Amino acid sequence: MKQKNRAKFFLTLVIFSLTGQIAWVVENMYFNVFIYKMFGASASDISLMVAASAVSATLTTLFIGALSDKLGKRRVFMCGGYILWGISIIAFCFIRTDIIGALFPAVSASAVCITLVIIMDCVMTFFGSSANDACFNAWLTDMTDSSDRGAAEGINSMMPLVAILAVFGGFMAFDLGKSESWTAIFAIIGAVVVLIGIIGFFIISEPKLEVSQNQNYFANIFYGFRPSVIKDNKMLYLFLAAFAVFGISIQVFMPYLIIYYTATLKMDNYVFVMAPAIILASVFTAFWGRVYDKIKFKKSVIPALALLMLGYILLYFFRGTALVFIGSLLMMCGYLSGAAVFGAVIRDNTPANRAGMFQGLRIAFQVLLPGIIGPAIGSAILKNAETIVNDDGTTSFLPNENIFLAALAVALVLAVILFIIFKFTKRAEVKNEN
C-alpha cells in the first residue's frame, strides 16, 4: 500500500467508485429502458447510442488522461468532472415529448427525443469519462501497488453490482412508464453526483507524480499506441485484447437485459429476484479480488470465465424464476470477478507514472470495442425478434434468449485467446529461467 492513511483511501475509493457506478448504471442499463419506454426506440437506436457513448468515452479518456499526466493532477479533474457530470444528468429532465413537441411541432417528438438522448449521452459521457474513466482510474493505479491492487480492484469491481442494487431499489418507487418518474430520477442522481464532486475536494489525496516539463501533450495522447511501447509492454496488450473480447461478450446482452426481464419474461418483480443475486455476487467479487492477490491471473480468471459461461447457458435454456435467478447470479459473479481480475492484471502491467496515458488505451479495449461490437451483435441477433403493439399504437421489439447464446459464443473465443496467452507466458517464463 503506497499511502499511509489506508482507511481514508478505501473510504474515498468506495464513495467515488459507487457514485460513479450509479451514474453509469443509469446510463448503461436504464437509458436503454428510458428511450424504449418513453420514445419507442428500436434495437438499432439502442445499439447506436451505446456505440456513440463508447466512442465518446474513448476519445475523452485519451485526451483527459494524457492531460492529467502532463499536469500531474488527479483531484481537480475527478471533482470538477463529477460536478459537471451531475449537471449533465440533470439536463435529461428536459428531454420529454411534451416539451420537445411544443418546441418542434412539425416533427415527431419521439424521434427528436431519441436523437437528443443520444447526443446528450455523449455529452454526459465526456464529463463522466473525464472524471471516472480517465482520472479516477489513474488515481486508483497511482495509489496502489502489487501488494494490494487485487483487493482495491475487487472493491472497485463490486461497485457496479452494488450500484445496480441501489438503483434497482431506488427505482422501485417510480413508475418507469411515466415521464415524471424519469424527471425525478435524473434530478436526484444528478444532484448526488454534484454533491460527491464537491465533497471530493476535501477527501481525495493527491498522488505524488513525477512530471517531466519536456512532455509533449499531443504525443502523450497516443503514447499507448506507439509500436515501441507495444513492443516493450507485450503482456499489457495481450491482457487488454483478452479484456476486449470479455467486454464484447458482456455487451452482446447487457443493453437489452432489463428489457428482457421485464418485457419478455414479464418479471414485474425482477428487483426482488435480482437483489439477492446482486448482493451475493458483490460479496463474491470482493473476495475474488483478494484471491487474485494470492494466486494471480491464470488461476483466478479461469473460474470467473467458467461461472460466466454457465450463467449464459442457464439463461438461454430456462425462463422460470428460480433458474433465471441462478443463471443471473452465476453470470454476474463471472462478469464482476472477471472484470476485477482483468482490471488488476492490467494495472499490474501498466508502466509507473504513466497511468493517465494508458487510461485511454484501456478504455479503447474495455469500452470502445465492446461498446461498438457487442451491441451490434445483439442488434443483429434481435433483427427479426418478436414485436408487441404498445398502448399508443407504436411497436416495440422483445429481446429473446438468443442474446445469451451469442454471448456464450464470444466467451468461447475468449477461452481460446486465454489458452494462447497462457502458452505465451509459459514460454516467456522458461526463457527467463534459462
Short mmCIF file of C-alpha atoms in Angstrom, two decimals:
data_model
loop_
_atom_site.label_atom_id
_atom_site.label_comp_id
_atom_site.label_asym_id
_atom_site.label_seq_id
_atom_site.Cartn_x
_atom_site.Cartn_y
_atom_site.Cartn_z
CA MET A 1 0.00 0.00 0.00
CA LYS A 2 1.59 3.26 -1.11
CA GLN A 3 -0.35 5.67 1.05
CA LYS A 4 -0.16 5.88 4.82
CA ASN A 5 -3.84 6.51 5.54
CA ARG A 6 -5.31 3.21 4.33
CA ALA A 7 -8.77 3.83 5.81
CA LYS A 8 -9.12 7.22 4.12
CA PHE A 9 -8.03 5.76 0.79
CA PHE A 10 -10.59 2.95 0.90
CA LEU A 11 -13.34 5.35 2.03
CA THR A 12 -12.60 7.62 -0.93
CA LEU A 13 -12.43 4.61 -3.23
CA VAL A 14 -15.86 3.38 -2.12
CA ILE A 15 -17.54 6.81 -2.29
CA PHE A 16 -16.24 7.80 -5.71
CA SER A 17 -16.45 4.35 -7.25
CA LEU A 18 -20.01 3.74 -6.02
CA THR A 19 -21.29 7.17 -7.06
CA GLY A 20 -19.67 6.87 -10.47
CA GLN A 21 -21.09 3.40 -10.98
CA ILE A 22 -24.59 4.52 -10.00
CA ALA A 23 -24.37 7.15 -12.73
CA TRP A 24 -23.03 4.58 -15.20
CA VAL A 25 -25.75 2.08 -14.29
CA VAL A 26 -28.40 4.69 -15.04
CA GLU A 27 -26.72 5.30 -18.40
CA ASN A 28 -25.73 1.75 -19.38
CA MET A 29 -28.83 -0.10 -18.20
CA TYR A 30 -31.62 2.44 -17.86
CA PHE A 31 -31.07 4.92 -20.69
CA ASN A 32 -31.98 1.95 -22.87
CA VAL A 33 -35.15 1.45 -20.84
CA PHE A 34 -35.79 5.22 -20.90
CA ILE A 35 -35.78 5.58 -24.71
CA TYR A 36 -37.51 2.20 -25.11
CA LYS A 37 -40.44 3.05 -22.83
CA MET A 38 -40.72 6.80 -23.41
CA PHE A 39 -39.95 7.09 -27.13
CA GLY A 40 -40.34 3.58 -28.62
CA ALA A 41 -36.65 3.19 -29.52
CA SER A 42 -35.58 0.21 -31.63
CA ALA A 43 -32.69 -2.20 -31.06
CA SER A 44 -30.74 -0.23 -33.69
CA ASP A 45 -31.34 3.03 -31.76
CA ILE A 46 -30.04 1.40 -28.57
CA SER A 47 -27.03 -0.05 -30.39
CA LEU A 48 -26.22 3.38 -31.89
CA MET A 49 -26.48 5.08 -28.50
CA VAL A 50 -24.15 2.56 -26.84
CA ALA A 51 -21.64 2.81 -29.70
CA ALA A 52 -21.67 6.63 -29.73
CA SER A 53 -21.14 6.70 -25.98
CA ALA A 54 -18.25 4.23 -26.29
CA VAL A 55 -16.53 6.42 -28.88
CA SER A 56 -17.03 9.50 -26.69
CA ALA A 57 -15.64 7.68 -23.65
CA THR A 58 -12.54 6.53 -25.51
CA LEU A 59 -11.67 9.90 -27.06
CA THR A 60 -12.32 11.69 -23.77
CA THR A 61 -10.14 9.32 -21.80
CA LEU A 62 -7.32 9.58 -24.33
CA PHE A 63 -7.21 13.38 -24.17
CA ILE A 64 -8.01 13.94 -20.49
CA GLY A 65 -5.87 11.05 -19.22
CA ALA A 66 -2.80 12.41 -21.02
CA LEU A 67 -3.58 15.95 -19.82
CA SER A 68 -3.88 14.73 -16.23
CA ASP A 69 -0.46 13.06 -16.51
CA LYS A 70 1.13 16.17 -18.01
CA LEU A 71 -0.21 18.42 -15.26
CA GLY A 72 0.41 15.86 -12.53
CA LYS A 73 -3.10 16.40 -11.18
CA ARG A 74 -5.90 13.96 -10.49
CA ARG A 75 -8.15 15.60 -7.85
CA VAL A 76 -9.28 18.67 -9.81
CA PHE A 77 -10.28 16.52 -12.80
CA MET A 78 -12.08 14.00 -10.62
CA CYS A 79 -14.02 16.54 -8.55
CA GLY A 80 -14.72 19.08 -11.28
CA GLY A 81 -15.67 16.28 -13.63
CA TYR A 82 -18.17 14.82 -11.15
CA ILE A 83 -19.80 18.21 -10.67
CA LEU A 84 -20.24 18.73 -14.43
CA TRP A 85 -21.26 15.09 -14.83
CA GLY A 86 -24.10 15.61 -12.35
CA ILE A 87 -25.27 18.78 -14.10
CA SER A 88 -25.37 16.95 -17.46
CA ILE A 89 -27.52 14.20 -15.90
CA ILE A 90 -29.97 16.81 -14.61
CA ALA A 91 -30.26 18.11 -18.18
CA PHE A 92 -32.09 14.89 -19.13
CA CYS A 93 -35.05 16.13 -17.07
CA PHE A 94 -35.96 18.35 -20.01
CA ILE A 95 -35.96 15.65 -22.71
CA ARG A 96 -39.69 14.93 -22.72
CA THR A 97 -42.18 14.61 -25.57
CA ASP A 98 -44.41 17.35 -24.17
CA ILE A 99 -41.52 19.85 -24.01
CA ILE A 100 -39.93 18.81 -27.32
CA GLY A 101 -43.31 18.59 -29.05
CA ALA A 102 -44.08 22.20 -28.09
CA LEU A 103 -40.68 23.35 -29.41
CA PHE A 104 -40.77 21.29 -32.65
CA PRO A 105 -44.44 20.79 -33.57
CA ALA A 106 -43.75 19.90 -37.20
CA VAL A 107 -41.69 16.77 -36.50
CA SER A 108 -42.04 13.59 -34.47
CA ALA A 109 -41.33 14.47 -30.84
CA SER A 110 -40.28 10.89 -30.08
CA ALA A 111 -37.73 10.85 -32.92
CA VAL A 112 -36.27 14.17 -31.79
CA CYS A 113 -36.12 12.93 -28.19
CA ILE A 114 -34.24 9.79 -29.22
CA THR A 115 -31.72 11.94 -31.12
CA LEU A 116 -31.33 14.32 -28.18
CA VAL A 117 -30.82 11.45 -25.74
CA ILE A 118 -28.03 10.03 -27.93
CA ILE A 119 -26.35 13.46 -28.22
CA MET A 120 -26.69 14.27 -24.53
CA ASP A 121 -25.49 10.78 -23.64
CA CYS A 122 -22.23 11.64 -25.43
CA VAL A 123 -22.02 14.96 -23.55
CA MET A 124 -22.65 13.23 -20.24
CA THR A 125 -20.08 10.57 -21.15
CA PHE A 126 -17.48 13.29 -21.80
CA PHE A 127 -17.76 14.58 -18.24
CA GLY A 128 -18.15 11.12 -16.71
CA SER A 129 -15.18 9.66 -18.57
CA SER A 130 -13.02 12.68 -17.73
CA ALA A 131 -13.73 12.23 -14.04
CA ASN A 132 -14.08 8.46 -13.74
CA ASP A 133 -12.55 6.57 -16.65
CA ALA A 134 -9.51 8.82 -17.08
CA CYS A 135 -8.66 10.33 -13.71
CA PHE A 136 -10.32 8.17 -11.05
CA ASN A 137 -8.86 5.02 -12.60
CA ALA A 138 -5.44 6.63 -12.99
CA TRP A 139 -5.67 7.76 -9.34
CA LEU A 140 -6.52 4.22 -8.27
CA THR A 141 -3.46 2.89 -10.11
CA ASP A 142 -1.25 5.61 -8.60
CA MET A 143 -2.43 4.90 -5.05
CA THR A 144 -1.96 1.12 -5.08
CA ASP A 145 0.80 -1.38 -5.81
CA SER A 146 1.10 -5.12 -6.45
CA SER A 147 0.58 -5.93 -2.76
CA ASP A 148 -2.98 -4.61 -2.57
CA ARG A 149 -4.10 -3.94 -6.13
CA GLY A 150 -6.30 -7.01 -6.27
CA ALA A 151 -8.05 -6.05 -3.02
CA ALA A 152 -8.65 -2.50 -4.26
CA GLU A 153 -9.76 -3.75 -7.67
CA GLY A 154 -12.09 -6.26 -6.03
CA ILE A 155 -13.85 -3.41 -4.19
CA ASN A 156 -13.86 -1.27 -7.33
CA SER A 157 -15.27 -4.12 -9.44
CA MET A 158 -18.03 -5.00 -6.98
CA MET A 159 -19.33 -1.42 -7.08
CA PRO A 160 -21.25 -1.89 -10.35
CA LEU A 161 -23.32 -4.59 -8.66
CA VAL A 162 -23.80 -2.52 -5.50
CA ALA A 163 -24.81 0.35 -7.77
CA ILE A 164 -27.28 -1.87 -9.62
CA LEU A 165 -28.77 -2.90 -6.28
CA ALA A 166 -29.06 0.73 -5.17
CA VAL A 167 -30.62 1.75 -8.47
CA PHE A 168 -33.00 -1.22 -8.57
CA GLY A 169 -34.14 -0.46 -5.03
CA GLY A 170 -34.45 3.26 -5.63
CA PHE A 171 -36.32 2.85 -8.90
CA MET A 172 -38.98 0.72 -7.18
CA ALA A 173 -40.54 3.97 -6.02
CA PHE A 174 -41.08 5.10 -9.62
CA ASP A 175 -43.34 4.08 -12.48
CA LEU A 176 -40.87 3.93 -15.37
CA GLY A 177 -43.70 4.29 -17.84
CA LYS A 178 -44.26 7.93 -16.78
CA SER A 179 -42.10 10.85 -17.85
CA GLU A 180 -42.49 12.46 -14.39
CA SER A 181 -40.69 9.50 -12.85
CA TRP A 182 -37.71 9.90 -15.17
CA THR A 183 -37.57 13.63 -14.41
CA ALA A 184 -37.30 12.86 -10.69
CA ILE A 185 -34.71 10.12 -11.27
CA PHE A 186 -32.40 12.33 -13.32
CA ALA A 187 -32.74 15.21 -10.85
CA ILE A 188 -31.90 13.02 -7.84
CA ILE A 189 -28.98 11.13 -9.44
CA GLY A 190 -27.55 14.34 -10.89
CA ALA A 191 -27.71 16.16 -7.57
CA VAL A 192 -25.96 13.28 -5.75
CA VAL A 193 -23.12 13.22 -8.29
CA VAL A 194 -22.66 17.00 -7.96
CA LEU A 195 -22.55 16.70 -4.16
CA ILE A 196 -19.91 13.94 -4.25
CA GLY A 197 -17.80 16.06 -6.60
CA ILE A 198 -17.84 18.88 -4.04
CA ILE A 199 -17.02 16.52 -1.15
CA GLY A 200 -14.13 15.09 -3.14
CA PHE A 201 -12.14 18.33 -2.85
CA PHE A 202 -11.91 17.64 0.90
CA ILE A 203 -11.22 13.88 0.99
CA ILE A 204 -9.14 12.97 -2.07
CA SER A 205 -5.40 12.67 -1.52
CA GLU A 206 -3.40 13.91 -4.49
CA PRO A 207 -0.82 11.27 -5.50
CA LYS A 208 2.78 12.40 -5.91
CA LEU A 209 3.53 12.08 -9.61
CA GLU A 210 6.82 12.62 -11.37
CA VAL A 211 6.05 15.22 -14.04
CA SER A 212 8.51 15.97 -16.82
CA GLN A 213 8.38 19.53 -18.14
CA ASN A 214 9.50 18.23 -21.53
CA GLN A 215 6.39 16.12 -22.05
CA ASN A 216 4.67 16.65 -25.38
CA TYR A 217 0.95 16.57 -24.62
CA PHE A 218 -0.21 15.54 -28.10
CA ALA A 219 2.46 12.85 -28.29
CA ASN A 220 1.33 11.56 -24.91
CA ILE A 221 -2.27 11.21 -26.12
CA PHE A 222 -1.26 8.41 -28.44
CA TYR A 223 1.62 7.15 -26.32
CA GLY A 224 -0.01 3.77 -25.74
CA PHE A 225 -0.41 3.18 -29.49
CA ARG A 226 3.30 3.55 -30.35
CA PRO A 227 4.87 0.37 -31.79
CA SER A 228 7.86 0.76 -29.46
CA VAL A 229 5.58 0.97 -26.41
CA ILE A 230 3.62 -2.08 -27.56
CA LYS A 231 6.89 -3.98 -28.01
CA ASP A 232 8.08 -3.06 -24.52
CA ASN A 233 4.75 -3.98 -22.90
CA LYS A 234 3.61 -7.09 -24.79
CA MET A 235 1.79 -8.64 -21.84
CA LEU A 236 -0.22 -5.50 -21.17
CA TYR A 237 -1.55 -5.52 -24.72
CA LEU A 238 -2.33 -9.22 -24.66
CA PHE A 239 -4.36 -8.76 -21.48
CA LEU A 240 -6.10 -5.72 -22.99
CA ALA A 241 -7.04 -7.71 -26.10
CA ALA A 242 -8.48 -10.51 -23.96
CA PHE A 243 -10.36 -7.94 -21.86
CA ALA A 244 -11.89 -6.51 -25.04
CA VAL A 245 -13.29 -9.91 -26.02
CA PHE A 246 -14.58 -10.35 -22.46
CA GLY A 247 -16.33 -6.96 -22.74
CA ILE A 248 -17.81 -7.82 -26.14
CA SER A 249 -19.40 -10.92 -24.62
CA ILE A 250 -20.98 -8.80 -21.88
CA GLN A 251 -22.19 -6.08 -24.24
CA VAL A 252 -23.97 -8.55 -26.53
CA PHE A 253 -26.75 -8.87 -23.93
CA MET A 254 -26.28 -6.15 -21.32
CA PRO A 255 -28.03 -3.27 -23.20
CA TYR A 256 -31.12 -5.46 -23.50
CA LEU A 257 -31.03 -7.24 -20.13
CA ILE A 258 -33.59 -5.19 -18.17
CA ILE A 259 -35.91 -5.12 -21.18
CA TYR A 260 -35.56 -8.91 -21.44
CA TYR A 261 -36.52 -9.36 -17.80
CA THR A 262 -39.48 -7.00 -17.87
CA ALA A 263 -40.88 -7.16 -21.40
CA THR A 264 -40.03 -10.71 -22.49
CA LEU A 265 -40.12 -12.68 -19.22
CA LYS A 266 -42.82 -10.44 -17.70
CA MET A 267 -40.86 -10.34 -14.44
CA ASP A 268 -42.56 -7.39 -12.77
CA ASN A 269 -40.84 -8.47 -9.56
CA TYR A 270 -37.39 -8.70 -11.17
CA VAL A 271 -35.94 -6.39 -8.49
CA PHE A 272 -36.78 -8.88 -5.75
CA VAL A 273 -35.36 -11.71 -7.85
CA MET A 274 -32.17 -9.85 -8.77
CA ALA A 275 -31.41 -8.15 -5.45
CA PRO A 276 -30.22 -11.33 -3.65
CA ALA A 277 -28.16 -12.29 -6.72
CA ILE A 278 -26.55 -8.85 -6.76
CA ILE A 279 -25.68 -8.98 -3.05
CA LEU A 280 -24.14 -12.45 -3.33
CA ALA A 281 -22.22 -11.55 -6.48
CA SER A 282 -20.90 -8.37 -4.82
CA VAL A 283 -19.56 -10.32 -1.84
CA PHE A 284 -18.04 -12.92 -4.15
CA THR A 285 -16.32 -10.24 -6.26
CA ALA A 286 -14.76 -8.54 -3.23
CA PHE A 287 -13.48 -11.95 -2.08
CA TRP A 288 -12.18 -12.85 -5.53
CA GLY A 289 -10.12 -9.66 -5.73
CA ARG A 290 -8.17 -10.84 -2.69
CA VAL A 291 -7.83 -14.27 -4.25
CA TYR A 292 -6.15 -12.63 -7.25
CA ASP A 293 -3.50 -11.09 -4.98
CA LYS A 294 -2.55 -14.60 -3.84
CA ILE A 295 -2.88 -16.77 -6.97
CA LYS A 296 -2.61 -14.12 -9.72
CA PHE A 297 -4.17 -14.10 -13.18
CA LYS A 298 -4.22 -17.60 -14.67
CA LYS A 299 -5.73 -19.43 -11.69
CA SER A 300 -8.27 -16.68 -10.98
CA VAL A 301 -9.55 -15.90 -14.49
CA ILE A 302 -10.48 -19.50 -15.41
CA PRO A 303 -13.11 -19.95 -12.64
CA ALA A 304 -14.52 -16.48 -13.39
CA LEU A 305 -14.96 -17.32 -17.09
CA ALA A 306 -16.49 -20.71 -16.22
CA LEU A 307 -19.09 -19.05 -13.98
CA LEU A 308 -19.93 -16.52 -16.70
CA MET A 309 -20.45 -19.23 -19.33
CA LEU A 310 -22.53 -21.41 -17.02
CA GLY A 311 -24.75 -18.41 -16.31
CA TYR A 312 -25.24 -17.86 -20.04
CA ILE A 313 -26.25 -21.48 -20.53
CA LEU A 314 -28.91 -21.35 -17.80
CA LEU A 315 -30.30 -18.03 -19.05
CA TYR A 316 -30.52 -19.40 -22.59
CA PHE A 317 -32.34 -22.61 -21.72
CA PHE A 318 -34.64 -21.57 -18.88
CA ARG A 319 -37.33 -18.95 -18.21
CA GLY A 320 -38.57 -20.00 -14.78
CA THR A 321 -37.91 -17.51 -11.99
CA ALA A 322 -35.71 -19.83 -9.90
CA LEU A 323 -33.40 -20.85 -12.73
CA VAL A 324 -33.28 -17.32 -14.12
CA PHE A 325 -32.15 -16.21 -10.67
CA ILE A 326 -29.41 -18.88 -10.55
CA GLY A 327 -28.31 -18.10 -14.10
CA SER A 328 -28.22 -14.38 -13.36
CA LEU A 329 -26.25 -14.98 -10.16
CA LEU A 330 -23.63 -17.09 -11.93
CA MET A 331 -23.46 -14.65 -14.85
CA MET A 332 -22.93 -11.67 -12.54
CA CYS A 333 -20.37 -13.47 -10.40
CA GLY A 334 -18.41 -14.35 -13.51
CA TYR A 335 -18.83 -10.90 -15.01
CA LEU A 336 -17.71 -8.89 -12.00
CA SER A 337 -14.98 -11.26 -10.77
CA GLY A 338 -13.66 -11.47 -14.32
CA ALA A 339 -13.65 -7.68 -14.58
CA ALA A 340 -11.77 -7.49 -11.26
CA VAL A 341 -9.15 -9.99 -12.42
CA PHE A 342 -8.61 -8.26 -15.76
CA GLY A 343 -8.56 -4.84 -14.10
CA ALA A 344 -5.93 -5.92 -11.59
CA VAL A 345 -3.62 -7.61 -14.10
CA ILE A 346 -3.84 -4.60 -16.41
CA ARG A 347 -2.90 -2.26 -13.56
CA ASP A 348 -0.05 -4.61 -12.61
CA ASN A 349 1.32 -4.30 -16.14
CA THR A 350 0.81 -0.53 -16.53
CA PRO A 351 4.13 1.40 -16.52
CA ALA A 352 4.69 3.56 -13.44
CA ASN A 353 3.93 7.31 -13.69
CA ARG A 354 2.11 6.79 -16.99
CA ALA A 355 -1.24 5.60 -15.70
CA GLY A 356 -3.11 8.56 -17.21
CA MET A 357 -1.65 7.99 -20.67
CA PHE A 358 -2.75 4.36 -20.61
CA GLN A 359 -6.33 5.04 -19.47
CA GLY A 360 -7.38 5.96 -22.99
CA LEU A 361 -5.85 2.74 -24.26
CA ARG A 362 -7.66 0.80 -21.52
CA ILE A 363 -10.99 2.41 -22.42
CA ALA A 364 -10.42 1.64 -26.12
CA PHE A 365 -10.26 -2.05 -25.23
CA GLN A 366 -12.69 -2.03 -22.29
CA VAL A 367 -15.38 0.31 -23.64
CA LEU A 368 -14.92 1.30 -27.30
CA LEU A 369 -14.50 -2.10 -28.95
CA PRO A 370 -17.04 -3.87 -26.71
CA GLY A 371 -19.45 -0.91 -26.94
CA ILE A 372 -19.45 -0.98 -30.75
CA ILE A 373 -19.13 -4.69 -31.49
CA GLY A 374 -21.18 -6.19 -28.65
CA PRO A 375 -24.45 -4.25 -29.09
CA ALA A 376 -24.12 -4.62 -32.88
CA ILE A 377 -24.03 -8.40 -32.46
CA GLY A 378 -27.00 -8.19 -30.10
CA SER A 379 -28.91 -5.96 -32.53
CA ALA A 380 -28.23 -8.37 -35.40
CA ILE A 381 -29.41 -11.31 -33.29
CA LEU A 382 -32.62 -9.42 -32.47
CA LYS A 383 -33.23 -8.16 -36.01
CA ASN A 384 -36.24 -10.44 -36.51
CA ALA A 385 -37.29 -10.55 -32.87
CA GLU A 386 -40.95 -10.69 -31.90
CA THR A 387 -42.69 -7.33 -31.58
CA ILE A 388 -45.59 -6.06 -29.49
CA VAL A 389 -48.02 -3.20 -30.03
CA ASN A 390 -47.96 -0.55 -27.30
CA ASP A 391 -50.99 1.32 -25.95
CA ASP A 392 -50.20 4.33 -28.15
CA GLY A 393 -50.13 2.21 -31.32
CA THR A 394 -46.34 2.07 -31.65
CA THR A 395 -44.46 -1.22 -31.72
CA SER A 396 -41.55 -2.43 -29.59
CA PHE A 397 -39.21 -5.39 -30.04
CA LEU A 398 -38.90 -8.20 -27.48
CA PRO A 399 -35.33 -9.36 -26.74
CA ASN A 400 -35.03 -13.14 -26.74
CA GLU A 401 -32.73 -15.75 -25.22
CA ASN A 402 -30.50 -15.83 -28.33
CA ILE A 403 -28.53 -12.88 -26.94
CA PHE A 404 -27.12 -15.23 -24.28
CA LEU A 405 -26.21 -17.85 -26.87
CA ALA A 406 -24.31 -15.22 -28.85
CA ALA A 407 -22.59 -14.02 -25.66
CA LEU A 408 -21.58 -17.63 -24.93
CA ALA A 409 -20.04 -17.95 -28.40
CA VAL A 410 -17.89 -14.86 -27.78
CA ALA A 411 -16.88 -16.25 -24.36
CA LEU A 412 -15.68 -19.43 -26.08
CA VAL A 413 -13.49 -17.27 -28.34
CA LEU A 414 -12.09 -15.66 -25.18
CA ALA A 415 -11.25 -19.12 -23.80
CA VAL A 416 -9.16 -19.82 -26.91
CA ILE A 417 -7.38 -16.46 -26.59
CA LEU A 418 -6.59 -17.12 -22.93
CA PHE A 419 -5.15 -20.52 -23.86
CA ILE A 420 -2.81 -18.76 -26.30
CA ILE A 421 -1.84 -16.19 -23.65
CA PHE A 422 -1.07 -18.93 -21.14
CA LYS A 423 1.20 -20.68 -23.66
CA PHE A 424 2.93 -17.37 -24.45
CA THR A 425 3.55 -16.57 -20.79
CA LYS A 426 4.82 -20.10 -20.12
CA ARG A 427 7.38 -19.75 -22.92
CA ALA A 428 8.44 -16.36 -21.56
CA GLU A 429 8.92 -17.84 -18.08
CA VAL A 430 11.03 -20.70 -19.44
CA LYS A 431 13.13 -18.28 -21.48
CA ASN A 432 13.75 -16.09 -18.41
CA GLU A 433 14.78 -19.12 -16.34
CA ASN A 434 17.35 -20.08 -18.97
#
